[in-house]
CSV table of C-alpha atoms in Angstrom, one decimal:
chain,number,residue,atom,x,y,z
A,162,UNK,CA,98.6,-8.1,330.6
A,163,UNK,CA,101.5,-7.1,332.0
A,164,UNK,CA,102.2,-4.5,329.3
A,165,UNK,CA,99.6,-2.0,330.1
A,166,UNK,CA,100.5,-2.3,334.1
A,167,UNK,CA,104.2,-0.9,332.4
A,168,UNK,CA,102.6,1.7,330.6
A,169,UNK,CA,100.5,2.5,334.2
A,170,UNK,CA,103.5,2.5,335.9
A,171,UNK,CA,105.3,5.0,334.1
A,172,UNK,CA,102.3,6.7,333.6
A,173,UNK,CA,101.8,6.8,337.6
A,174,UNK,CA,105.8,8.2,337.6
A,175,UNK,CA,105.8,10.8,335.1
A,176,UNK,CA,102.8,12.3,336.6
A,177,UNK,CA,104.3,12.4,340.4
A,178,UNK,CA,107.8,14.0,338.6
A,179,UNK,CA,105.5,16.6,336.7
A,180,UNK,CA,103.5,17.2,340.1
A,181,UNK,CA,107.2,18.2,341.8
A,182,UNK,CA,108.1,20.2,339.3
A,183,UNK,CA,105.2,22.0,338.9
A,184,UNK,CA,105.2,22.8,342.8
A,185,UNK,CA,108.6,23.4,343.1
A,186,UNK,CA,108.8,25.2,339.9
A,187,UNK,CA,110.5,28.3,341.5
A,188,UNK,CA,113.5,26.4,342.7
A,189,UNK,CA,114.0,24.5,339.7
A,190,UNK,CA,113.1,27.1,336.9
A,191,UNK,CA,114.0,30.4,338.1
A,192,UNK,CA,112.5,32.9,335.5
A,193,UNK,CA,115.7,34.8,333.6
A,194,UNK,CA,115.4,38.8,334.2
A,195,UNK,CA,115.9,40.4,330.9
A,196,UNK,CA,118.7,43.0,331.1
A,197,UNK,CA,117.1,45.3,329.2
A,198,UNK,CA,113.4,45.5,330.9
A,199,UNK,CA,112.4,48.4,333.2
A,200,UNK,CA,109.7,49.6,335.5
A,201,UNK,CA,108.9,52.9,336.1
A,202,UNK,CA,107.4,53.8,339.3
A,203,UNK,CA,105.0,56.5,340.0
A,204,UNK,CA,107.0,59.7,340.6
A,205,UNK,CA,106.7,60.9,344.0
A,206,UNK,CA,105.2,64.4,344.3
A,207,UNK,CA,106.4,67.2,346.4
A,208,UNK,CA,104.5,70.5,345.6
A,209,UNK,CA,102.5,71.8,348.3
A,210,UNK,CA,99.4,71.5,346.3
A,211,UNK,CA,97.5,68.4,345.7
A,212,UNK,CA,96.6,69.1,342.6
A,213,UNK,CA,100.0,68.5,341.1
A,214,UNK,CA,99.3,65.3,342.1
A,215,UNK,CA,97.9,64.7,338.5
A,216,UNK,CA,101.0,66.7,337.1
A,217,UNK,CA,103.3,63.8,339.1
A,218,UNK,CA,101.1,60.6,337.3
A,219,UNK,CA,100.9,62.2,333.8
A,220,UNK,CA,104.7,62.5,334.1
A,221,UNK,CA,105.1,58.9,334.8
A,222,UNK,CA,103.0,58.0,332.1
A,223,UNK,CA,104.4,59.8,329.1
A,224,UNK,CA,108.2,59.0,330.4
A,225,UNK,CA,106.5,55.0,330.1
A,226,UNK,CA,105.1,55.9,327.0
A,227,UNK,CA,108.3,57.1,325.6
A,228,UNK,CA,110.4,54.7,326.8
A,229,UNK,CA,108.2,52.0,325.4
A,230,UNK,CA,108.6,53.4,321.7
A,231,UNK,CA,112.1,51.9,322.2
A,232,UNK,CA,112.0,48.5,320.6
A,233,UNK,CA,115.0,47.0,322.6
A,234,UNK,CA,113.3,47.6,326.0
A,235,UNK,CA,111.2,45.9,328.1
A,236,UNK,CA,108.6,48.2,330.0
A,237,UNK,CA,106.7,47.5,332.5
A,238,UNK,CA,103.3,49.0,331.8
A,239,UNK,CA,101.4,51.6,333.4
A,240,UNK,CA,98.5,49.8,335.1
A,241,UNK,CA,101.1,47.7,336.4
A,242,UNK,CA,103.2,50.1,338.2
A,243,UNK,CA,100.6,52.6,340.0
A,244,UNK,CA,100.0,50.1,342.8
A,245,UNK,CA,103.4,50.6,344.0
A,246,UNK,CA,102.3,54.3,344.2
A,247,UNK,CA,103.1,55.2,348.0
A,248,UNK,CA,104.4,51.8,348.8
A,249,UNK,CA,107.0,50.7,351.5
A,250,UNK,CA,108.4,48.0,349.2
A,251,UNK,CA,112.4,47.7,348.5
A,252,UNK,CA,113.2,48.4,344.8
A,253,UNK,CA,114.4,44.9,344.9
A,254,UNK,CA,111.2,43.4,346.0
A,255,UNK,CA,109.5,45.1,343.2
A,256,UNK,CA,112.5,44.5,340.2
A,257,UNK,CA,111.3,40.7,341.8
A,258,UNK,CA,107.8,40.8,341.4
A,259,UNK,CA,107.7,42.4,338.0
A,260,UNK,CA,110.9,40.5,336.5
A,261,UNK,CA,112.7,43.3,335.8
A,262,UNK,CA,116.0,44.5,336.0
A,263,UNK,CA,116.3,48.2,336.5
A,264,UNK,CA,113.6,50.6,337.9
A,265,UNK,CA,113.4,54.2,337.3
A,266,UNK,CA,112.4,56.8,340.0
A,267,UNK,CA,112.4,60.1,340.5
A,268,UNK,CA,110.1,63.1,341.9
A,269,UNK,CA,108.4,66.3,341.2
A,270,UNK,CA,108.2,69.5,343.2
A,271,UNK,CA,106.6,72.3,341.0
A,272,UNK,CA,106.6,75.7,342.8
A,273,UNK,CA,104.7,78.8,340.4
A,274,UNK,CA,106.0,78.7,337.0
A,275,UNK,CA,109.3,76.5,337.9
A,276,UNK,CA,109.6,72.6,338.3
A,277,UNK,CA,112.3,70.7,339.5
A,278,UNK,CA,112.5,67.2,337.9
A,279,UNK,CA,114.7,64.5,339.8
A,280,UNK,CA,115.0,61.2,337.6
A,281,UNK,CA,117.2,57.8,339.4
A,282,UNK,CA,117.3,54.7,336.9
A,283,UNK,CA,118.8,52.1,339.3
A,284,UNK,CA,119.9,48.6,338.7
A,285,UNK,CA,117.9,46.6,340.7
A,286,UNK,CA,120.0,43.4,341.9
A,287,UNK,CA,123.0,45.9,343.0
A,288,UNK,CA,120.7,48.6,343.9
A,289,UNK,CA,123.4,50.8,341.9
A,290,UNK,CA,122.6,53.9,339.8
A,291,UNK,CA,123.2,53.7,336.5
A,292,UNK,CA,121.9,57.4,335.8
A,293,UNK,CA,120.4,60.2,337.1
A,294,UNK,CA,119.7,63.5,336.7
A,295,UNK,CA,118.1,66.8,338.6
A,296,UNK,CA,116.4,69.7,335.6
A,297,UNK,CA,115.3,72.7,337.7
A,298,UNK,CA,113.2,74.5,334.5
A,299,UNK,CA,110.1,76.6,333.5
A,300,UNK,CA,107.2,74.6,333.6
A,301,UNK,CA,106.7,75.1,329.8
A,302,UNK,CA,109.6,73.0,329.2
A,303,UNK,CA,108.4,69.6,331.3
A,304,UNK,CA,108.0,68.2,327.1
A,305,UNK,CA,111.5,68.9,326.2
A,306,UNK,CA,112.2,67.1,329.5
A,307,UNK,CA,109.9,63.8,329.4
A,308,UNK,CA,112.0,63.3,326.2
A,309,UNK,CA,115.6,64.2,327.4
A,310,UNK,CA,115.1,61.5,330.3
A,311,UNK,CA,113.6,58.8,327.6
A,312,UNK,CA,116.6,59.1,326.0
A,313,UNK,CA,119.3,59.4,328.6
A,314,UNK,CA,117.5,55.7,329.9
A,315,UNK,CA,118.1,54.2,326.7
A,316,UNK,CA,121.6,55.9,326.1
A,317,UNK,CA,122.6,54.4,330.2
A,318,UNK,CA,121.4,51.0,329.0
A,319,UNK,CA,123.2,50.9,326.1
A,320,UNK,CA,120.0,50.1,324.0
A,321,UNK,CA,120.3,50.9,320.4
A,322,UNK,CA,117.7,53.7,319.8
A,323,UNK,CA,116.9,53.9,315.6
A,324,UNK,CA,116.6,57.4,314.2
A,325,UNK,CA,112.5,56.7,313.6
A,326,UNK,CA,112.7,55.9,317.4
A,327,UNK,CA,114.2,58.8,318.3
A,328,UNK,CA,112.1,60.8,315.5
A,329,UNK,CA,108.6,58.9,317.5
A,330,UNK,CA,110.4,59.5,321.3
A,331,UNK,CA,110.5,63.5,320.1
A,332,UNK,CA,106.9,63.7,319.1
């Protein structure tokens, strides 16, 4: 019966044209970035002791934390971002691999009671910054400052940040 050998046929077609697709999916379906998604990587530390190590990842964690109480943005969670802790990797090979488009860095160098706090939120494709920011303080301000950078993200991305957010963000 000839028309089941059509139906095999295009069977037979469709599943070689859904093979190629699926292997070349890259090249035909390139995944959109979302303009308003972010990764932020593990801030670097530089105090002499080791101990601020833990001082370095709990900063990175309550700036993700805070910056994911904004409901316009994208952000990378924290799990994801520690293995590029130390890495060699471009900021454009990692915007790649997570699908972002802007990543935030920075560092921490606590000496006594003072910290200095140096924040870089960079667009990834350009490698351009789009903010940043050095706050030499008392160490019994680092709160005050966790929020101010959460907010001056959202504020250099334009992101519309509701008074509940910003009430949450201040918490």
């Amino acid at each position: 019966s000839s028309g089941s050998t059509n139906y095999t046929v295009i069977f037979l077609i469709l599943l070689v044209v859904g093979g190629v697709l699926f292997y070349f999916q890259d090249r035909f379906f390139k995944p959109t970035v979302n303009p308003k998604s972010i990764a932020v990587l593990p801030f670097d530390n530089f105090s002499p002791q080791l101990e601020d190590e833990f001082l370095s990842d709990g900063f990175t964690e309550v700036i993700i934390a805070n910056l994911a109480k904004v409901q316009d943005l994208m952000v990378i969670s924290r799990t994801s971002i520690m293995r590029y802790k130390d890495t060699d990797m471009s900021l454009k090979e990692i915007a790649k691999e997570l699908n972002v488009a802007n990543i935030l860095e920075g560092s921490i160098q606590k000496k006594g009671n003072k910290i200095r706090i140096v924040g870089q939120l960079i667009e990834a494709k350009t490698d351009y910054h789009l903010w940043t920011e050095t706050y030499d303080k008392d160490i019994i301000d680092i709160f005050e400052i966790q929020t101010s950078i959460a907010k001056e993200i959202a504020a250099s991305l334009k992101l519309t940040i509701t008074e509940s957010e910003k009430a949450i963000i201040e918490d």
